[in-house]
Coordinates of C-alpha atoms in Angstrom, one line a residue:
M270 CA 0.0 0.0 0.0
Y271 CA 1.4 3.4 -1.1
P272 CA 1.8 6.0 1.6
F273 CA -0.7 8.9 1.5
T274 CA 1.6 11.9 0.7
R275 CA 0.8 15.5 0.6
R276 CA 1.4 15.5 -3.2
G277 CA -1.2 12.7 -3.5
A278 CA -3.7 14.6 -1.4
I279 CA -3.3 17.7 -3.6
R280 CA -3.7 15.5 -6.7
I281 CA -6.9 13.9 -5.4
F282 CA -8.2 17.3 -4.4
S283 CA -7.4 18.7 -7.9
Y284 CA -9.2 15.8 -9.6
A285 CA -12.2 16.2 -7.3
A286 CA -12.3 19.9 -7.9
A287 CA -12.1 19.4 -11.7
A288 CA -14.8 16.8 -11.6
L289 CA -17.0 19.1 -9.5
C290 CA -16.4 21.9 -12.1
V291 CA -17.3 19.6 -14.9
L292 CA -20.4 18.5 -13.1
L293 CA -21.4 22.1 -12.3
S294 CA -20.8 23.1 -15.9
F295 CA -22.9 20.2 -17.1
T296 CA -25.7 21.1 -14.7
V297 CA -25.6 24.8 -15.8
H298 CA -25.6 23.8 -19.4
T299 CA -28.5 21.4 -18.9
W300 CA -30.4 24.1 -17.0
R301 CA -29.8 26.6 -19.8
E302 CA -30.8 24.1 -22.5
R303 CA -33.9 23.3 -20.6
N304 CA -34.9 26.9 -20.1
L305 CA -34.2 27.6 -23.7
Y306 CA -36.4 24.7 -24.7
R307 CA -39.2 25.9 -22.4
H308 CA -38.9 29.4 -23.8
Q309 CA -39.1 28.2 -27.4
L310 CA -42.1 26.0 -26.4
E311 CA -43.8 28.9 -24.7
T312 CA -43.3 31.1 -27.8
L313 CA -44.6 28.4 -30.0
Y314 CA -47.8 27.9 -27.9
Q315 CA -48.4 31.7 -27.6
R316 CA -48.1 32.0 -31.4
A317 CA -50.6 29.2 -31.9
L318 CA -52.9 30.8 -29.3
Q319 CA -52.6 34.1 -31.2
D320 CA -53.4 32.4 -34.5
A321 CA -56.4 30.6 -32.9
A322 CA -57.8 33.9 -31.5
D323 CA -57.4 35.8 -34.7
L324 CA -59.0 33.0 -36.8
V325 CA -62.0 32.7 -34.4
G326 CA -62.3 36.5 -34.6
G327 CA -62.4 36.2 -38.4
I328 CA -65.1 33.5 -38.0
S329 CA -67.2 35.9 -35.9
L330 CA -66.9 38.6 -38.6
S331 CA -67.8 36.2 -41.4
L332 CA -70.8 34.9 -39.5
E333 CA -71.9 38.5 -38.9
K334 CA -71.6 39.3 -42.6
Q335 CA -73.4 36.0 -43.5
L336 CA -76.3 37.1 -41.3
H337 CA -76.6 40.4 -43.2
A338 CA -75.6 39.3 -46.7
A339 CA -78.2 39.4 -49.5
G340 CA -76.6 38.1 -52.7
E341 CA -76.2 34.4 -53.3
Q342 CA -72.7 34.9 -54.9
H343 CA -71.6 36.9 -51.9
E344 CA -73.0 34.3 -49.5
A345 CA -71.1 31.6 -51.3
I346 CA -67.8 33.5 -50.9
L347 CA -68.5 34.0 -47.2
C348 CA -69.2 30.3 -46.8
A349 CA -66.0 29.3 -48.5
L350 CA -64.1 31.7 -46.2
L351 CA -65.9 30.2 -43.1
L352 CA -64.8 26.7 -44.1
K353 CA -61.2 27.8 -44.6
Q354 CA -61.1 29.8 -41.3
A355 CA -62.7 26.9 -39.3
G356 CA -60.1 24.4 -40.6
E357 CA -57.2 26.7 -39.8
A358 CA -58.6 27.4 -36.4
K359 CA -58.9 23.7 -35.6
A360 CA -55.3 23.2 -36.7
A361 CA -54.2 26.1 -34.4
L362 CA -56.2 24.7 -31.4
S363 CA -54.6 21.3 -31.9
S364 CA -51.2 22.8 -31.3
L365 CA -52.2 24.1 -27.8
P366 CA -51.4 22.2 -24.6
A367 CA -55.0 21.4 -23.7
G368 CA -56.8 18.1 -23.3
Q369 CA -59.5 16.8 -25.7
D370 CA -62.1 17.2 -23.0
E371 CA -61.3 20.8 -22.5
L372 CA -61.7 21.8 -26.1
Y373 CA -64.3 19.2 -27.2
G374 CA -67.0 21.9 -27.6
A375 CA -64.7 24.2 -29.5
Y376 CA -63.7 21.4 -32.0
R377 CA -67.4 20.5 -32.4
F378 CA -68.3 24.2 -33.0
L379 CA -65.5 24.7 -35.6
S380 CA -66.5 21.5 -37.4
Q381 CA -70.1 22.5 -37.7
V382 CA -70.0 26.3 -38.3
G383 CA -68.7 26.2 -41.9
D384 CA -70.9 23.2 -42.9
Y385 CA -74.1 24.8 -41.6
A386 CA -73.5 28.2 -43.3
L387 CA -72.7 26.4 -46.6
R388 CA -75.8 24.2 -46.4
A389 CA -78.0 27.3 -45.6
A390 CA -76.7 29.1 -48.7
R391 CA -77.0 26.0 -51.0
E392 CA -80.6 25.4 -49.9
E393 CA -81.5 29.1 -50.5
Q394 CA -83.2 29.4 -47.1
T395 CA -84.7 32.7 -46.2
P396 CA -82.8 34.6 -43.6
G397 CA -85.6 34.0 -41.0
S398 CA -85.2 30.2 -41.4
Y399 CA -81.6 30.1 -40.2
Q400 CA -81.2 33.5 -38.6
D401 CA -81.5 32.2 -35.0
T402 CA -78.9 29.5 -35.6
L403 CA -76.5 32.0 -37.2
V404 CA -76.9 34.4 -34.2
S405 CA -76.2 31.5 -31.9
L406 CA -73.1 30.5 -33.8
L407 CA -72.0 34.1 -33.8
E408 CA -72.4 34.4 -30.0
Y409 CA -70.4 31.1 -29.5
A410 CA -67.6 32.4 -31.8
Q411 CA -67.4 35.6 -29.8
A412 CA -67.3 33.8 -26.5
L413 CA -64.6 31.5 -27.7
Q414 CA -62.5 34.4 -29.0
T415 CA -62.9 36.2 -25.7
Q416 CA -61.7 33.3 -23.7
L417 CA -58.7 32.7 -26.0
C418 CA -57.8 36.3 -25.7
E419 CA -58.0 36.1 -21.9
I420 CA -55.6 33.1 -21.8
Q421 CA -53.3 34.9 -24.3
S422 CA -53.2 38.0 -22.1
R423 CA -52.5 36.0 -18.9
A424 CA -49.7 34.1 -20.7
A425 CA -48.2 37.3 -22.1
F426 CA -48.1 38.9 -18.6
G427 CA -46.5 35.8 -17.0
Q428 CA -49.6 34.9 -15.0
L429 CA -49.5 31.4 -16.4
S430 CA -47.1 29.3 -18.5
L431 CA -48.4 27.4 -21.5
A432 CA -45.3 25.3 -21.7
D433 CA -45.9 24.1 -18.1
A434 CA -49.4 23.0 -19.0
V435 CA -48.2 20.2 -21.3
S436 CA -48.3 17.6 -18.6
S437 CA -51.8 18.8 -17.5
A438 CA -53.0 18.5 -21.1
S439 CA -51.8 15.0 -21.3
G440 CA -54.3 13.7 -18.7
P441 CA -54.4 13.1 -15.0
D442 CA -52.2 10.0 -15.3
S443 CA -49.4 11.8 -16.9
P444 CA -46.2 11.9 -14.9
S445 CA -45.5 15.3 -13.5
S446 CA -43.0 17.0 -11.3
P447 CA -42.8 20.4 -9.5
D448 CA -41.0 21.8 -12.5
T449 CA -43.7 20.8 -15.0
A450 CA -46.8 21.4 -12.9
P451 CA -49.2 23.9 -14.3
Q452 CA -48.8 27.4 -13.1
A453 CA -51.8 29.6 -12.1
G454 CA -54.2 26.8 -12.7
V455 CA -54.1 26.6 -16.5
S456 CA -56.4 23.6 -16.6
E457 CA -58.7 25.0 -13.9
N458 CA -58.9 28.6 -15.0
G459 CA -57.8 28.5 -18.7
F460 CA -58.8 26.0 -21.3
A461 CA -61.3 24.2 -19.0
Q462 CA -63.4 27.4 -18.9
I463 CA -63.1 28.3 -22.5
E464 CA -66.8 28.1 -23.3
E465 CA -68.1 30.2 -20.4
S466 CA -67.7 33.8 -21.7
F467 CA -70.0 35.2 -24.3
S468 CA -68.7 38.5 -25.6
G469 CA -66.3 39.4 -28.4
Y470 CA -64.5 42.4 -29.9
P471 CA -63.5 43.1 -33.5
T472 CA -60.1 42.6 -35.0
L473 CA -58.4 43.3 -38.3
I474 CA -59.5 46.9 -38.6
Y475 CA -58.7 48.9 -41.7
D476 CA -58.8 52.7 -42.2
G477 CA -61.7 53.0 -44.5
P478 CA -63.1 50.9 -47.3
F479 CA -60.7 49.8 -50.0
S480 CA -57.9 52.0 -48.6
D481 CA -54.9 50.0 -49.8
H482 CA -55.3 47.9 -52.9
L483 CA -53.8 46.9 -56.2
L484 CA -50.4 48.6 -55.6
E485 CA -48.5 45.9 -57.5
R486 CA -49.7 46.5 -61.0
S487 CA -48.5 49.3 -63.4
P488 CA -49.7 52.8 -62.5
R489 CA -52.5 54.2 -64.7
L490 CA -51.8 57.9 -64.1
T491 CA -48.2 57.9 -65.4
E492 CA -48.9 55.7 -68.5
G493 CA -47.5 57.5 -71.6
R494 CA -46.1 60.4 -69.6
P495 CA -42.6 61.6 -70.4
T496 CA -39.7 60.9 -68.1
I497 CA -38.5 64.0 -66.3
S498 CA -35.1 64.9 -65.1
R499 CA -34.1 64.9 -61.4
E500 CA -33.8 68.7 -61.4
V501 CA -37.4 69.1 -62.6
A502 CA -38.5 66.6 -60.0
R503 CA -36.5 68.6 -57.4
K504 CA -38.8 71.7 -58.0
A505 CA -41.9 69.6 -57.6
A506 CA -40.5 68.1 -54.3
A507 CA -39.7 71.6 -53.0
A508 CA -43.3 72.6 -53.6
C509 CA -44.5 69.5 -51.6
A510 CA -42.2 70.4 -48.6
F511 CA -42.7 74.2 -48.8
C512 CA -38.9 74.8 -49.1
S513 CA -36.4 76.0 -51.6
P514 CA -35.0 73.5 -54.1
E515 CA -31.5 74.2 -53.0
L516 CA -32.3 72.8 -49.5
L517 CA -33.2 69.3 -50.9
E518 CA -30.6 66.5 -50.8
D519 CA -30.8 63.7 -53.3
G520 CA -32.2 60.4 -52.0
E521 CA -32.0 56.9 -53.6
D522 CA -34.2 56.3 -56.6
E523 CA -37.1 53.9 -56.1
R524 CA -37.0 51.4 -59.0
S525 CA -40.3 49.6 -58.4
R526 CA -43.5 49.4 -60.5
L527 CA -43.8 53.1 -59.6
P528 CA -40.3 54.6 -60.2
L529 CA -39.6 57.6 -58.1
Y530 CA -37.0 60.3 -57.5
T531 CA -36.6 60.8 -53.8
F532 CA -35.3 63.9 -51.9
K533 CA -34.7 64.8 -48.2
T534 CA -34.6 68.0 -46.2
G535 CA -34.1 67.7 -42.4
E536 CA -36.6 65.0 -41.3
T537 CA -38.8 65.3 -44.4
V538 CA -38.7 62.8 -47.3
I539 CA -40.4 63.4 -50.6
G540 CA -41.1 61.1 -53.6
I541 CA -41.8 62.3 -57.1
T542 CA -42.7 60.0 -60.1
R543 CA -40.1 59.8 -62.7
D544 CA -42.8 59.7 -65.4
G545 CA -44.9 62.8 -65.4
G546 CA -43.4 64.3 -62.2
F547 CA -46.4 63.8 -60.0
P548 CA -46.1 64.1 -56.2
C549 CA -46.3 60.6 -54.8
Y550 CA -45.6 61.0 -51.0
M551 CA -44.3 63.4 -48.4
V552 CA -43.5 62.4 -44.9
D553 CA -42.4 64.9 -42.2
G554 CA -40.7 62.9 -39.4
R555 CA -40.5 65.7 -36.8
A556 CA -41.8 65.0 -33.3
I557 CA -45.5 66.0 -32.9
A558 CA -46.4 67.7 -29.6
P559 CA -49.2 65.9 -27.7
E560 CA -51.2 69.1 -27.3
A561 CA -53.7 70.2 -30.0
S562 CA -53.7 73.8 -31.0
V563 CA -56.0 73.5 -34.1
S564 CA -59.4 71.8 -34.4
E565 CA -60.2 68.9 -36.6
E566 CA -62.2 71.2 -38.8
Q567 CA -59.2 73.5 -39.3
A568 CA -57.1 70.5 -40.0
R569 CA -59.5 69.4 -42.7
E570 CA -59.3 72.9 -44.3
S571 CA -55.5 72.7 -44.2
A572 CA -55.6 69.3 -46.0
L573 CA -57.9 70.6 -48.7
R574 CA -55.7 73.7 -49.2
Y575 CA -52.7 71.4 -49.6
L576 CA -54.4 69.3 -52.2
A577 CA -55.5 72.4 -54.2
Y578 CA -51.9 73.8 -53.9
L579 CA -50.7 70.6 -55.5
G580 CA -53.2 70.9 -58.3
L581 CA -55.4 68.0 -57.1
S582 CA -59.2 68.6 -57.5
S583 CA -62.5 66.8 -57.5
L584 CA -61.6 65.0 -54.3
K585 CA -63.9 64.5 -51.3
E586 CA -63.3 63.2 -47.8
T587 CA -64.4 59.6 -47.2
Y588 CA -63.0 58.4 -43.8
Y589 CA -60.5 59.6 -41.2
E590 CA -58.5 58.5 -38.2
T591 CA -56.7 60.4 -35.5
A592 CA -53.5 58.9 -34.0
C593 CA -50.4 60.4 -32.3
N594 CA -52.1 63.9 -32.6
I595 CA -52.2 63.6 -36.4
L596 CA -55.5 63.7 -38.3
T597 CA -55.2 61.4 -41.3
I598 CA -58.0 61.9 -43.9
N599 CA -58.8 59.6 -46.9
F600 CA -59.8 61.5 -50.0
A601 CA -61.4 59.8 -53.0
Y602 CA -61.9 61.1 -56.5
Y603 CA -65.4 62.0 -57.6
Q604 CA -66.4 61.7 -61.3
Q605 CA -69.9 62.7 -62.4
G606 CA -71.2 62.4 -58.8
V607 CA -69.7 58.9 -58.4
I608 CA -67.2 58.2 -55.7
C609 CA -64.2 56.4 -57.1
Y610 CA -62.6 54.5 -54.2
P611 CA -59.6 53.2 -56.1
D612 CA -58.4 56.8 -56.6
L613 CA -57.4 57.4 -53.0
I614 CA -55.2 60.0 -51.5
K615 CA -54.3 60.2 -47.8
V616 CA -53.3 63.5 -46.1
G617 CA -52.1 63.8 -42.5
V618 CA -52.3 67.1 -40.6
A619 CA -50.5 67.7 -37.3
L620 CA -53.0 69.0 -34.7
D621 CA -50.2 70.8 -32.8
S622 CA -49.6 73.2 -35.7
G623 CA -52.1 72.6 -38.5
R624 CA -49.3 71.7 -40.9
V625 CA -49.5 68.8 -43.4
V626 CA -46.9 66.2 -42.3
F627 CA -48.1 63.3 -44.4
F628 CA -49.2 62.9 -48.0
D629 CA -49.6 59.6 -49.8
A630 CA -51.0 59.5 -53.4
R631 CA -49.9 56.0 -54.4
G632 CA -53.5 54.7 -54.7
Y633 CA -54.5 57.7 -56.8
I634 CA -51.4 57.3 -59.1
M635 CA -51.9 53.6 -59.5
N636 CA -55.5 53.8 -60.4
H637 CA -56.6 57.3 -61.6
H638 CA -57.9 57.8 -65.2
E639 CA -60.9 59.4 -66.7
R640 CA -63.4 56.5 -67.0
T641 CA -66.4 56.0 -69.1
L642 CA -68.9 55.1 -66.4
P643 CA -71.6 52.6 -67.4
A644 CA -75.2 53.2 -67.1
A645 CA -77.0 52.0 -64.0
T646 CA -79.4 49.5 -65.4
Y647 CA -80.4 48.3 -61.9
G648 CA -82.5 51.0 -60.2
E649 CA -81.4 52.6 -56.9
Q650 CA -84.7 51.7 -55.2
Q651 CA -84.3 48.1 -56.3
A652 CA -80.8 48.1 -54.9
R653 CA -82.1 49.5 -51.6
E654 CA -84.7 46.8 -51.4
S655 CA -82.3 44.0 -52.3
V656 CA -80.2 44.2 -49.2
S657 CA -80.8 41.9 -46.3
P658 CA -84.2 42.5 -44.7
L659 CA -82.3 42.5 -41.4
L660 CA -80.7 45.8 -42.4
Q661 CA -82.5 49.2 -42.2
V662 CA -81.4 51.4 -45.1
R663 CA -80.4 55.0 -44.3
S664 CA -78.9 56.3 -47.5
S665 CA -77.5 55.3 -50.9
R666 CA -75.2 56.7 -53.6
L667 CA -73.2 55.5 -56.6
A668 CA -69.6 54.3 -56.1
L669 CA -66.8 52.6 -58.0
I670 CA -65.0 49.9 -55.9
P671 CA -62.0 47.7 -56.6
T672 CA -62.6 43.9 -56.7
A673 CA -60.2 41.1 -55.6
G674 CA -59.6 40.2 -59.3
G675 CA -58.2 43.6 -60.2
R676 CA -61.4 45.0 -61.8
E677 CA -63.7 47.8 -60.8
A678 CA -67.3 47.3 -59.9
F679 CA -69.9 50.0 -60.5
C680 CA -72.2 49.8 -57.4
Y681 CA -74.7 51.5 -55.2
E682 CA -73.1 52.1 -51.8
I683 CA -76.0 51.6 -49.3
A684 CA -75.5 52.7 -45.7
A685 CA -77.7 50.7 -43.3
V686 CA -78.1 49.7 -39.7
G687 CA -78.2 46.1 -38.4
L688 CA -80.1 44.3 -35.7
S689 CA -78.2 45.7 -32.8
G690 CA -77.6 49.2 -34.1
E691 CA -74.3 48.3 -35.8
E692 CA -73.7 50.2 -39.1
Y693 CA -72.9 48.6 -42.5
L694 CA -72.1 49.6 -46.0
A695 CA -73.6 47.2 -48.6
Y696 CA -72.4 47.4 -52.2
I697 CA -74.9 46.4 -54.8
D698 CA -73.8 46.1 -58.4
A699 CA -75.6 48.8 -60.4
Q700 CA -75.9 46.6 -63.5
T701 CA -76.6 43.1 -62.1
G702 CA -78.1 43.8 -58.7
E703 CA -75.6 41.3 -57.1
E704 CA -74.2 42.2 -53.7
Q705 CA -70.4 42.7 -54.2
E706 CA -69.3 43.6 -50.7
L707 CA -70.5 44.2 -47.2
L708 CA -68.4 46.2 -44.7
K709 CA -69.1 46.9 -41.1
L710 CA -68.4 50.5 -39.8
I711 CA -66.5 50.8 -36.5
H712 CA -66.7 54.1 -34.6
T713 CA -63.7 54.5 -32.4
G714 CA -62.4 57.4 -30.3
S715 CA -59.9 58.1 -33.1
G716 CA -62.2 57.9 -36.2
V717 CA -64.4 55.8 -38.4
L718 CA -63.0 52.5 -39.5
T719 CA -64.3 49.5 -41.4
Q720 CA -63.8 45.7 -41.3

């Protein structure tokens, strides 16, 4: 037996310390890997929850439109959309850490909602024959969306962990440990109660009907126009920014379907079309004070003066929104008393000074041309009577709207009120009498929006 020397003791201590360091490093590495995995899993679940909530919100909106739709073609489109949304919502729910028993009602609802709406449209039932069922489906969709949003909010604020709910979703016999036990009672207060709330709120809000559309095709306004020089464009840009041309710096050219010269001065950026030299956009990036020194009416007058200054006429306000102390107004072109929604210009006026700080004419440049408007072979009174009997008509006017296929539809725009006082815009084709679109108006503290 070898004697136990001091050198041997030091060597053993060194080996033990090294082994302990390796063990600690392995433990820390495992802990970090585990936390990274749980973070990735939590992110994945929260994304699936967000998708599910958005899709169920879309189902609510589609059901609401189905309830008020009048044309068979439009109803068929809504039914196809419902079927697609329901299938995608089920796929999103299947990715969540919830047991089959907790989401059984939700799966059943999603399986039936599209099928029922499609059958109702195919059988050409009168609205009264399936109205009650559609209302019930709508209430269920709103309740489901509300509960999903509540769970999403709790997860986002750390009040529960979706990743830690995996063992709970697997069933009562699943192995668990203190590290994998559900936090904040996910099973008790989350998915298990998903069918108890019955209220909803709208999502996917847009700033006015047909506000951004068809920006990928060739611009109509600049067709056949001569290409101007940068120096000519500089003068047009100076007019947009109310400054001397000498103060403008050259920016990078935009070589898109809408080629532009760009310029800068301070925090302001301006874009001018290379063909024809039309003002395309102007953005003043200065900080806007939170206090308003001008009224919204004064801001509207300022916007109209700016449009006239740029030589743009025959434009009327459609919808508006106020955000960050800037009033942004949508203006559409009017031709022979017909509102042409494709020809859209947006003007933003700062309420702290009354100055125009935003101008965007891309929709106008992409779509504007003098049209030969067709005759309205379908009477206005016929159009008013052809909307859903569940809608009370308030007013009507002629409008030109863009379609998903890149065309334009000549319609009657009919403003109406629904069952619960909600406001709608129905678009009835002025030649065929077919309902082309149905939009719901949303009045917010910042303006009038649609969905």
